[in-house]
Amino acid sequence: MMHSAEQSVIRRAPMGWNSWDCYGAGVTEDTVRKNAEWMAENLKPYGWEYIVVDIQWSGPDAKTHDYIPFQELAMDEYGRLIPAVNRFPSAAGGQGFRPLAEYIHSLGLKFGIHIMRGIPRLAVHRNLPVYGSEYTAAQIAQASNICEWNPDMYGLNPEHPGSRAYYDSIFALYAEWGVDFIKLDDICREMPRQAGELKMISESLRSCGREMVLSISPGPALPEYAGLYRETSNMWRITDDFWDRWELLYDMFARAERWAGHTGAGHWPDADMLPIGPILQDYDPKNRTRFTPDEQVTMMTLWCIFRSPLMIGGDLTGFDEFTRSLVTRTEILAMHQNARHAHQVWRKKNEQRKTEYVLWTAVNAAGGQYAAVFNLSDDPGNGEAAEIEFSLDDLEIDGAGAKMTELWSGAGTEVSRRITVQVPPHGAKAFLLVPAT
């Protein structure tokens, strides 16, 4: 189980920004600083706080979402990856990410980085020494244990004492830099083969002397290993990379239903980043999310009642008013913080009418009960909202009626036992209900 000090880091599911959706492997320090400044000015009052630099920050030539196989990575004499100075100039002189982390901390935010499981291939080929041990990289690596989608690293032998020494050394380095969040890749769905390495990594992180959130990727996570995920990490991905396609959002409802019972203080099933605003900017600066406004409301509503971590994927500095309003709706973010025992109540599909409606509910820790109504039906072409009916019986609310407030609009009304709401195709509405006294 997690120590109480570690749980205190994330009393609620983390909220932040990650560079992957907008800049892939090619993000630069300038872009990170600008997004941090925008978050501090516009989003920090709403609870957004993490700024996370995603994959291949040690690659001098990385420019897009496409990986460069076998590229020359920047590392120190002990095989520990360090930021590429041409992309992160403040890392010069052996400073690593310390100056960037200090700047982000000065804004009142927290700093995170992506890492891959294992040790750099180049460190193994050069047989570099492992810091603080008598071992070398070649002695601890498993050359047959390679990520199938990124060849930068070799996995480590969890039975070799030098492997723990290597992980201890990198987390000691990250602690010196001031890192608050680790996104650990190539491990979540790789069970049971990588279970030993995950346990070792978790133990090294917890022993480094600095509190850090541990987020593990990629998904889909395996339900039979839920106990291991909770024991070793704070966040685990329940999906592969989530992008701005309706079929992926539609699929998330089944995933969220499957994992809802595993959400709690210090451990969060992760539905992945929110691909909103400007994304894929390394391909075309004009690219923006393909999700419609209604689909973005659906996504945000599901993520918040389910209490997934919220990691914005788009470039914050290019947000329009709608996107900004999407992530600053106080009542929706309160649901993200206060929802308890969230679960799907029913899912009704009518093949003949080509309709599909979903009802979720959760207890509000601050009082009352949440309900989220989703219209998963495709738009028949007229854009008309569907009338969806649910009842206080569905929500197990006693009494003759309730006061109901729609959280996106703020509209309030008194309702009796049966309730009818209008929801557009691919849209959602969220409500707080307080029983009438």
PDB file of N, CA and C in Angstrom, residues 46-133:
ATOM      1  N   TYR A  46      -8.298  26.967 -10.973  1.00  0.00           N
ATOM      2  CA  TYR A  46      -9.299  25.907 -11.105  1.00  0.00           C
ATOM      3  C   TYR A  46      -8.757  24.530 -10.732  1.00  0.00           C
ATOM      4  N   GLY A  47      -7.517  24.468 -10.273  1.00  0.00           N
ATOM      5  CA  GLY A  47      -6.951  23.204  -9.826  1.00  0.00           C
ATOM      6  C   GLY A  47      -5.972  22.554 -10.776  1.00  0.00           C
ATOM      7  N   TRP A  48      -5.752  23.150 -11.946  1.00  0.00           N
ATOM      8  CA  TRP A  48      -4.786  22.596 -12.892  1.00  0.00           C
ATOM      9  C   TRP A  48      -3.376  22.940 -12.415  1.00  0.00           C
ATOM     10  N   GLU A  49      -2.462  21.919 -12.389  1.00  0.00           N
ATOM     11  CA  GLU A  49      -1.163  22.210 -11.787  1.00  0.00           C
ATOM     12  C   GLU A  49       0.036  21.495 -12.393  1.00  0.00           C
ATOM     13  N   TYR A  50      -0.134  20.404 -13.111  1.00  0.00           N
ATOM     14  CA  TYR A  50       1.023  19.654 -13.616  1.00  0.00           C
ATOM     15  C   TYR A  50       1.376  20.067 -15.039  1.00  0.00           C
ATOM     16  N   ILE A  51       2.661  20.235 -15.292  1.00  0.00           N
ATOM     17  CA  ILE A  51       3.214  20.459 -16.624  1.00  0.00           C
ATOM     18  C   ILE A  51       4.160  19.293 -16.901  1.00  0.00           C
ATOM     19  N   VAL A  52       3.823  18.464 -17.903  1.00  0.00           N
ATOM     20  CA  VAL A  52       4.558  17.217 -18.136  1.00  0.00           C
ATOM     21  C   VAL A  52       5.192  17.217 -19.522  1.00  0.00           C
ATOM     22  N   VAL A  53       6.498  17.004 -19.563  1.00  0.00           N
ATOM     23  CA  VAL A  53       7.244  16.884 -20.813  1.00  0.00           C
ATOM     24  C   VAL A  53       7.233  15.414 -21.217  1.00  0.00           C
ATOM     25  N   ASP A  54       6.695  15.125 -22.388  1.00  0.00           N
ATOM     26  CA  ASP A  54       6.554  13.738 -22.813  1.00  0.00           C
ATOM     27  C   ASP A  54       7.824  13.225 -23.491  1.00  0.00           C
ATOM     28  N   ILE A  55       7.719  12.164 -24.226  1.00  0.00           N
ATOM     29  CA  ILE A  55       8.781  11.249 -24.631  1.00  0.00           C
ATOM     30  C   ILE A  55       9.926  11.878 -25.445  1.00  0.00           C
ATOM     31  N   GLN A  56      11.102  11.289 -25.310  1.00  0.00           N
ATOM     32  CA  GLN A  56      12.315  11.563 -26.091  1.00  0.00           C
ATOM     33  C   GLN A  56      12.839  12.988 -25.929  1.00  0.00           C
ATOM     34  N   TRP A  57      12.727  13.522 -24.712  1.00  0.00           N
ATOM     35  CA  TRP A  57      13.308  14.829 -24.431  1.00  0.00           C
ATOM     36  C   TRP A  57      14.843  14.803 -24.486  1.00  0.00           C
ATOM     37  N   SER A  58      15.423  13.607 -24.519  1.00  0.00           N
ATOM     38  CA  SER A  58      16.884  13.481 -24.624  1.00  0.00           C
ATOM     39  C   SER A  58      17.361  13.366 -26.073  1.00  0.00           C
ATOM     40  N   GLY A  59      16.421  13.350 -27.028  1.00  0.00           N
ATOM     41  CA  GLY A  59      16.785  13.209 -28.431  1.00  0.00           C
ATOM     42  C   GLY A  59      17.013  14.549 -29.101  1.00  0.00           C
ATOM     43  N   PRO A  60      18.236  14.874 -29.501  1.00  0.00           N
ATOM     44  CA  PRO A  60      18.493  16.191 -30.109  1.00  0.00           C
ATOM     45  C   PRO A  60      17.736  16.433 -31.407  1.00  0.00           C
ATOM     46  N   ASP A  61      17.419  15.357 -32.143  1.00  0.00           N
ATOM     47  CA  ASP A  61      16.835  15.514 -33.475  1.00  0.00           C
ATOM     48  C   ASP A  61      15.325  15.312 -33.508  1.00  0.00           C
ATOM     49  N   ALA A  62      14.700  15.012 -32.383  1.00  0.00           N
ATOM     50  CA  ALA A  62      13.259  14.761 -32.367  1.00  0.00           C
ATOM     51  C   ALA A  62      12.499  16.032 -32.726  1.00  0.00           C
ATOM     52  N   LYS A  63      11.551  15.897 -33.658  1.00  0.00           N
ATOM     53  CA  LYS A  63      10.801  17.075 -34.110  1.00  0.00           C
ATOM     54  C   LYS A  63       9.302  16.831 -34.250  1.00  0.00           C
ATOM     55  N   THR A  64       8.865  15.567 -34.333  1.00  0.00           N
ATOM     56  CA  THR A  64       7.464  15.268 -34.610  1.00  0.00           C
ATOM     57  C   THR A  64       6.973  14.159 -33.688  1.00  0.00           C
ATOM     58  N   HIS A  65       5.774  13.644 -33.993  1.00  0.00           N
ATOM     59  CA  HIS A  65       5.252  12.493 -33.273  1.00  0.00           C
ATOM     60  C   HIS A  65       5.919  11.190 -33.698  1.00  0.00           C
ATOM     61  N   ASP A  66       6.715  11.218 -34.748  1.00  0.00           N
ATOM     62  CA  ASP A  66       7.394  10.013 -35.222  1.00  0.00           C
ATOM     63  C   ASP A  66       8.713   9.835 -34.476  1.00  0.00           C
ATOM     64  N   TYR A  67       8.926   8.629 -33.947  1.00  0.00           N
ATOM     65  CA  TYR A  67      10.174   8.336 -33.254  1.00  0.00           C
ATOM     66  C   TYR A  67      11.312   8.161 -34.254  1.00  0.00           C
ATOM     67  N   ILE A  68      12.511   8.507 -33.809  1.00  0.00           N
ATOM     68  CA  ILE A  68      13.706   8.286 -34.614  1.00  0.00           C
ATOM     69  C   ILE A  68      14.435   7.083 -34.027  1.00  0.00           C
ATOM     70  N   PRO A  69      14.362   5.922 -34.685  1.00  0.00           N
ATOM     71  CA  PRO A  69      14.988   4.719 -34.123  1.00  0.00           C
ATOM     72  C   PRO A  69      16.504   4.874 -34.004  1.00  0.00           C
ATOM     73  N   PHE A  70      17.024   4.409 -32.889  1.00  0.00           N
ATOM     74  CA  PHE A  70      18.476   4.327 -32.657  1.00  0.00           C
ATOM     75  C   PHE A  70      19.158   5.688 -32.754  1.00  0.00           C
ATOM     76  N   GLN A  71      18.432   6.738 -32.420  1.00  0.00           N
ATOM     77  CA  GLN A  71      19.052   8.057 -32.452  1.00  0.00           C
ATOM     78  C   GLN A  71      20.041   8.203 -31.302  1.00  0.00           C
ATOM     79  N   GLU A  72      20.937   9.138 -31.436  1.00  0.00           N
ATOM     80  CA  GLU A  72      21.916   9.445 -30.397  1.00  0.00           C
ATOM     81  C   GLU A  72      21.208  10.223 -29.291  1.00  0.00           C
ATOM     82  N   LEU A  73      21.094   9.627 -28.120  1.00  0.00           N
ATOM     83  CA  LEU A  73      20.407  10.267 -27.001  1.00  0.00           C
ATOM     84  C   LEU A  73      21.420  10.921 -26.072  1.00  0.00           C
ATOM     85  N   ALA A  74      21.026  12.041 -25.508  1.00  0.00           N
ATOM     86  CA  ALA A  74      21.892  12.705 -24.538  1.00  0.00           C
ATOM     87  C   ALA A  74      21.830  11.952 -23.216  1.00  0.00           C
ATOM     88  N   MET A  75      22.994  11.639 -22.637  1.00  0.00           N
ATOM     89  CA  MET A  75      23.051  10.934 -21.356  1.00  0.00           C
ATOM     90  C   MET A  75      24.327  11.298 -20.631  1.00  0.00           C
ATOM     91  N   ASP A  76      24.348  11.022 -19.327  1.00  0.00           N
ATOM     92  CA  ASP A  76      25.552  11.293 -18.553  1.00  0.00           C
ATOM     93  C   ASP A  76      26.464  10.075 -18.570  1.00  0.00           C
ATOM     94  N   GLU A  77      27.546  10.142 -17.819  1.00  0.00           N
ATOM     95  CA  GLU A  77      28.547   9.070 -17.856  1.00  0.00           C
ATOM     96  C   GLU A  77      28.073   7.789 -17.198  1.00  0.00           C
ATOM     97  N   TYR A  78      26.869   7.831 -16.569  1.00  0.00           N
ATOM     98  CA  TYR A  78      26.309   6.637 -15.931  1.00  0.00           C
ATOM     99  C   TYR A  78      25.094   6.098 -16.689  1.00  0.00           C
ATOM    100  N   GLY A  79      24.929   6.525 -17.920  1.00  0.00           N
ATOM    101  CA  GLY A  79      23.839   6.011 -18.733  1.00  0.00           C
ATOM    102  C   GLY A  79      22.480   6.550 -18.361  1.00  0.00           C
ATOM    103  N   ARG A  80      22.438   7.679 -17.649  1.00  0.00           N
ATOM    104  CA  ARG A  80      21.165   8.292 -17.281  1.00  0.00           C
ATOM    105  C   ARG A  80      20.836   9.379 -18.300  1.00  0.00           C
ATOM    106  N   LEU A  81      19.652   9.294 -18.895  1.00  0.00           N
ATOM    107  CA  LEU A  81      19.271  10.267 -19.919  1.00  0.00           C
ATOM    108  C   LEU A  81      19.177  11.667 -19.319  1.00  0.00           C
ATOM    109  N   ILE A  82      19.616  12.649 -20.096  1.00  0.00           N
ATOM    110  CA  ILE A  82      19.541  14.051 -19.711  1.00  0.00           C
ATOM    111  C   ILE A  82      18.917  14.831 -20.861  1.00  0.00           C
ATOM    112  N   PRO A  83      18.373  16.010 -20.607  1.00  0.00           N
ATOM    113  CA  PRO A  83      17.703  16.760 -21.678  1.00  0.00           C
ATOM    114  C   PRO A  83      18.675  17.162 -22.789  1.00  0.00           C
ATOM    115  N   ALA A  84      18.202  17.094 -24.043  1.00  0.00           N
ATOM    116  CA  ALA A  84      18.992  17.573 -25.184  1.00  0.00           C
ATOM    117  C   ALA A  84      19.092  19.090 -25.094  1.00  0.00           C
ATOM    118  N   VAL A  85      20.314  19.598 -25.010  1.00  0.00           N
ATOM    119  CA  VAL A  85      20.523  21.019 -24.750  1.00  0.00           C
ATOM    120  C   VAL A  85      20.023  21.894 -25.890  1.00  0.00           C
ATOM    121  N   ASN A  86      20.053  21.375 -27.129  1.00  0.00           N
ATOM    122  CA  ASN A  86      19.565  22.205 -28.235  1.00  0.00           C
ATOM    123  C   ASN A  86      18.062  22.443 -28.148  1.00  0.00           C
ATOM    124  N   ARG A  87      17.362  21.574 -27.455  1.00  0.00           N
ATOM    125  CA  ARG A  87      15.915  21.741 -27.268  1.00  0.00           C
ATOM    126  C   ARG A  87      15.571  22.334 -25.902  1.00  0.00           C
ATOM    127  N   PHE A  88      16.413  22.098 -24.909  1.00  0.00           N
ATOM    128  CA  PHE A  88      16.210  22.592 -23.549  1.00  0.00           C
ATOM    129  C   PHE A  88      17.482  23.318 -23.108  1.00  0.00           C
ATOM    130  N   PRO A  89      17.659  24.551 -23.559  1.00  0.00           N
ATOM    131  CA  PRO A  89      18.926  25.263 -23.337  1.00  0.00           C
ATOM    132  C   PRO A  89      19.311  25.424 -21.870  1.00  0.00           C
ATOM    133  N   SER A  90      18.339  25.519 -20.979  1.00  0.00           N
ATOM    134  CA  SER A  90      18.675  25.721 -19.569  1.00  0.00           C
ATOM    135  C   SER A  90      19.329  24.488 -18.946  1.00  0.00           C
ATOM    136  N   ALA A  91      19.309  23.353 -19.674  1.00  0.00           N
ATOM    137  CA  ALA A  91      19.940  22.132 -19.164  1.00  0.00           C
ATOM    138  C   ALA A  91      21.455  22.142 -19.343  1.00  0.00           C
ATOM    139  N   ALA A  92      21.992  23.150 -20.002  1.00  0.00           N
ATOM    140  CA  ALA A  92      23.434  23.207 -20.264  1.00  0.00           C
ATOM    141  C   ALA A  92      24.226  23.208 -18.961  1.00  0.00           C
ATOM    142  N   GLY A  93      25.468  22.721 -19.060  1.00  0.00           N
ATOM    143  CA  GLY A  93      26.351  22.698 -17.898  1.00  0.00           C
ATOM    144  C   GLY A  93      25.976  21.667 -16.860  1.00  0.00           C
ATOM    145  N   GLY A  94      25.285  20.607 -17.292  1.00  0.00           N
ATOM    146  CA  GLY A  94      24.919  19.543 -16.363  1.00  0.00           C
ATOM    147  C   GLY A  94      23.751  19.868 -15.452  1.00  0.00           C
ATOM    148  N   GLN A  95      22.983  20.916 -15.789  1.00  0.00           N
ATOM    149  CA  GLN A  95      21.863  21.320 -14.941  1.00  0.00           C
ATOM    150  C   GLN A  95      20.645  20.410 -15.083  1.00  0.00           C
ATOM    151  N   GLY A  96      20.564  19.683 -16.196  1.00  0.00           N
ATOM    152  CA  GLY A  96      19.406  18.832 -16.403  1.00  0.00           C
ATOM    153  C   GLY A  96      18.122  19.644 -16.428  1.00  0.00           C
ATOM    154  N   PHE A  97      17.052  19.054 -15.878  1.00  0.00           N
ATOM    155  CA  PHE A  97      15.766  19.746 -15.872  1.00  0.00           C
ATOM    156  C   PHE A  97      15.589  20.663 -14.654  1.00  0.00           C
ATOM    157  N   ARG A  98      16.634  20.809 -13.813  1.00  0.00           N
ATOM    158  CA  ARG A  98      16.472  21.613 -12.614  1.00  0.00           C
ATOM    159  C   ARG A  98      16.023  23.049 -12.904  1.00  0.00           C
ATOM    160  N   PRO A  99      16.657  23.768 -13.835  1.00  0.00           N
ATOM    161  CA  PRO A  99      16.214  25.153 -14.065  1.00  0.00           C
ATOM    162  C   PRO A  99      14.777  25.253 -14.565  1.00  0.00           C
ATOM    163  N   LEU A 100      14.376  24.338 -15.451  1.00  0.00           N
ATOM    164  CA  LEU A 100      13.005  24.372 -15.955  1.00  0.00           C
ATOM    165  C   LEU A 100      12.025  24.045 -14.831  1.00  0.00           C
ATOM    166  N   ALA A 101      12.341  23.041 -14.019  1.00  0.00           N
ATOM    167  CA  ALA A 101      11.473  22.699 -12.891  1.00  0.00           C
ATOM    168  C   ALA A 101      11.367  23.871 -11.916  1.00  0.00           C
ATOM    169  N   GLU A 102      12.480  24.535 -11.649  1.00  0.00           N
ATOM    170  CA  GLU A 102      12.441  25.676 -10.732  1.00  0.00           C
ATOM    171  C   GLU A 102      11.556  26.792 -11.281  1.00  0.00           C
ATOM    172  N   TYR A 103      11.616  27.003 -12.595  1.00  0.00           N
ATOM    173  CA  TYR A 103      10.768  28.041 -13.182  1.00  0.00           C
ATOM    174  C   TYR A 103       9.294  27.673 -13.052  1.00  0.00           C
ATOM    175  N   ILE A 104       8.971  26.427 -13.342  1.00  0.00           N
ATOM    176  CA  ILE A 104       7.573  25.989 -13.241  1.00  0.00           C
ATOM    177  C   ILE A 104       7.102  26.054 -11.790  1.00  0.00           C
ATOM    178  N   HIS A 105       7.965  25.678 -10.854  1.00  0.00           N
ATOM    179  CA  HIS A 105       7.600  25.789  -9.443  1.00  0.00           C
ATOM    180  C   HIS A 105       7.380  27.252  -9.057  1.00  0.00           C
ATOM    181  N   SER A 106       8.157  28.159  -9.639  1.00  0.00           N
ATOM    182  CA  SER A 106       7.997  29.584  -9.316  1.00  0.00           C
ATOM    183  C   SER A 106       6.637  30.116  -9.746  1.00  0.00           C
ATOM    184  N   LEU A 107       6.009  29.439 -10.695  1.00  0.00           N
ATOM    185  CA  LEU A 107       4.670  29.807 -11.146  1.00  0.00           C
ATOM    186  C   LEU A 107       3.576  29.188 -10.282  1.00  0.00           C
ATOM    187  N   GLY A 108       3.978  28.409  -9.280  1.00  0.00           N
ATOM    188  CA  GLY A 108       3.008  27.738  -8.431  1.00  0.00           C
ATOM    189  C   GLY A 108       2.495  26.440  -9.016  1.00  0.00           C
ATOM    190  N   LEU A 109       3.236  25.871  -9.984  1.00  0.00           N
ATOM    191  CA  LEU A 109       2.838  24.635 -10.656  1.00  0.00           C
ATOM    192  C   LEU A 109       3.813  23.510 -10.315  1.00  0.00           C
ATOM    193  N   LYS A 110       3.531  22.324 -10.847  1.00  0.00           N
ATOM    194  CA  LYS A 110       4.378  21.144 -10.626  1.00  0.00           C
ATOM    195  C   LYS A 110       4.892  20.627 -11.957  1.00  0.00           C
ATOM    196  N   PHE A 111       6.044  19.967 -11.908  1.00  0.00           N
ATOM    197  CA  PHE A 111       6.762  19.581 -13.125  1.00  0.00           C
ATOM    198  C   PHE A 111       6.857  18.064 -13.242  1.00  0.00           C
ATOM    199  N   GLY A 112       6.615  17.555 -14.465  1.00  0.00           N
ATOM    200  CA  GLY A 112       6.696  16.121 -14.695  1.00  0.00           C
ATOM    201  C   GLY A 112       7.426  15.783 -15.972  1.00  0.00           C
ATOM    202  N   ILE A 113       7.920  14.547 -16.051  1.00  0.00           N
ATOM    203  CA  ILE A 113       8.615  14.064 -17.242  1.00  0.00           C
ATOM    204  C   ILE A 113       8.155  12.657 -17.577  1.00  0.00           C
ATOM    205  N   HIS A 114       8.317  12.316 -18.837  1.00  0.00           N
ATOM    206  CA  HIS A 114       8.078  10.961 -19.346  1.00  0.00           C
ATOM    207  C   HIS A 114       9.381  10.179 -19.297  1.00  0.00           C
ATOM    208  N   ILE A 115       9.304   8.912 -18.911  1.00  0.00           N
ATOM    209  CA  ILE A 115      10.462   8.019 -19.027  1.00  0.00           C
ATOM    210  C   ILE A 115       9.998   6.685 -19.602  1.00  0.00           C
ATOM    211  N   MET A 116      10.934   6.009 -20.250  1.00  0.00           N
ATOM    212  CA  MET A 116      10.691   4.651 -20.716  1.00  0.00           C
ATOM    213  C   MET A 116      11.231   3.660 -19.692  1.00  0.00           C
ATOM    214  N   ARG A 117      10.564   2.536 -19.569  1.00  0.00           N
ATOM    215  CA  ARG A 117      11.094   1.447 -18.754  1.00  0.00           C
ATOM    216  C   ARG A 117      12.459   1.013 -19.286  1.00  0.00           C
ATOM    217  N   GLY A 118      13.419   0.786 -18.399  1.00  0.00           N
ATOM    218  CA  GLY A 118      14.686   0.205 -18.811  1.00  0.00           C
ATOM    219  C   GLY A 118      15.850   1.176 -18.820  1.00  0.00           C
ATOM    220  N   ILE A 119      16.895   0.785 -19.532  1.00  0.00           N
ATOM    221  CA  ILE A 119      18.145   1.522 -19.619  1.00  0.00           C
ATOM    222  C   ILE A 119      18.464   1.772 -21.094  1.00  0.00           C
ATOM    223  N   PRO A 120      19.031   2.918 -21.463  1.00  0.00           N
ATOM    224  CA  PRO A 120      19.298   3.190 -22.882  1.00  0.00           C
ATOM    225  C   PRO A 120      20.183   2.122 -23.527  1.00  0.00           C
ATOM    226  N   ARG A 121      19.804   1.722 -24.717  1.00  0.00           N
ATOM    227  CA  ARG A 121      20.635   0.780 -25.486  1.00  0.00           C
ATOM    228  C   ARG A 121      22.078   1.279 -25.595  1.00  0.00           C
ATOM    229  N   LEU A 122      22.218   2.576 -25.842  1.00  0.00           N
ATOM    230  CA  LEU A 122      23.552   3.127 -26.031  1.00  0.00           C
ATOM    231  C   LEU A 122      24.395   2.969 -24.777  1.00  0.00           C
ATOM    232  N   ALA A 123      23.779   3.066 -23.614  1.00  0.00           N
ATOM    233  CA  ALA A 123      24.520   2.859 -22.370  1.00  0.00           C
ATOM    234  C   ALA A 123      25.004   1.424 -22.258  1.00  0.00           C
ATOM    235  N   VAL A 124      24.180   0.504 -22.742  1.00  0.00           N
ATOM    236  CA  VAL A 124      24.561  -0.914 -22.700  1.00  0.00           C
ATOM    237  C   VAL A 124      25.671  -1.199 -23.704  1.00  0.00           C
ATOM    238  N   HIS A 125      25.531  -0.683 -24.912  1.00  0.00           N
ATOM    239  CA  HIS A 125      26.540  -0.924 -25.940  1.00  0.00           C
ATOM    240  C   HIS A 125      27.890  -0.336 -25.540  1.00  0.00           C
ATOM    241  N   ARG A 126      27.872   0.752 -24.774  1.00  0.00           N
ATOM    242  CA  ARG A 126      29.117   1.364 -24.297  1.00  0.00           C
ATOM    243  C   ARG A 126      29.547   0.803 -22.948  1.00  0.00           C
ATOM    244  N   ASN A 127      28.702  -0.047 -22.383  1.00  0.00           N
ATOM    245  CA  ASN A 127      28.964  -0.697 -21.097  1.00  0.00           C
ATOM    246  C   ASN A 127      29.346   0.324 -20.027  1.00  0.00           C
ATOM    247  N   LEU A 128      28.504   1.346 -19.898  1.00  0.00           N
ATOM    248  CA  LEU A 128      28.759   2.395 -18.920  1.00  0.00           C
ATOM    249  C   LEU A 128      28.539   1.881 -17.497  1.00  0.00           C
ATOM    250  N   PRO A 129      29.226   2.457 -16.519  1.00  0.00           N
ATOM    251  CA  PRO A 129      29.034   2.036 -15.128  1.00  0.00           C
ATOM    252  C   PRO A 129      27.680   2.486 -14.594  1.00  0.00           C
ATOM    253  N   VAL A 130      27.154   1.727 -13.650  1.00  0.00           N
ATOM    254  CA  VAL A 130      25.913   2.092 -12.966  1.00  0.00           C
ATOM    255  C   VAL A 130      26.280   2.877 -11.721  1.00  0.00           C
ATOM    256  N   TYR A 131      25.749   4.076 -11.626  1.00  0.00           N
ATOM    257  CA  TYR A 131      26.090   4.975 -10.522  1.00  0.00           C
ATOM    258  C   TYR A 131      25.828   4.311  -9.166  1.00  0.00           C
ATOM    259  N   GLY A 132      26.811   4.435  -8.271  1.00  0.00           N
ATOM    260  CA  GLY A 132      26.657   3.942  -6.907  1.00  0.00           C
ATOM    261  C   GLY A 132      26.743   2.446  -6.765  1.00  0.00           C
ATOM    262  N   SER A 133      27.271   1.753  -7.790  1.00  0.00           N
ATOM    263  CA  SER A 133      27.359   0.291  -7.710  1.00  0.00           C
ATOM    264  C   SER A 133      28.646  -0.188  -8.362  1.00  0.00           C
TER     265      SER A 133
END
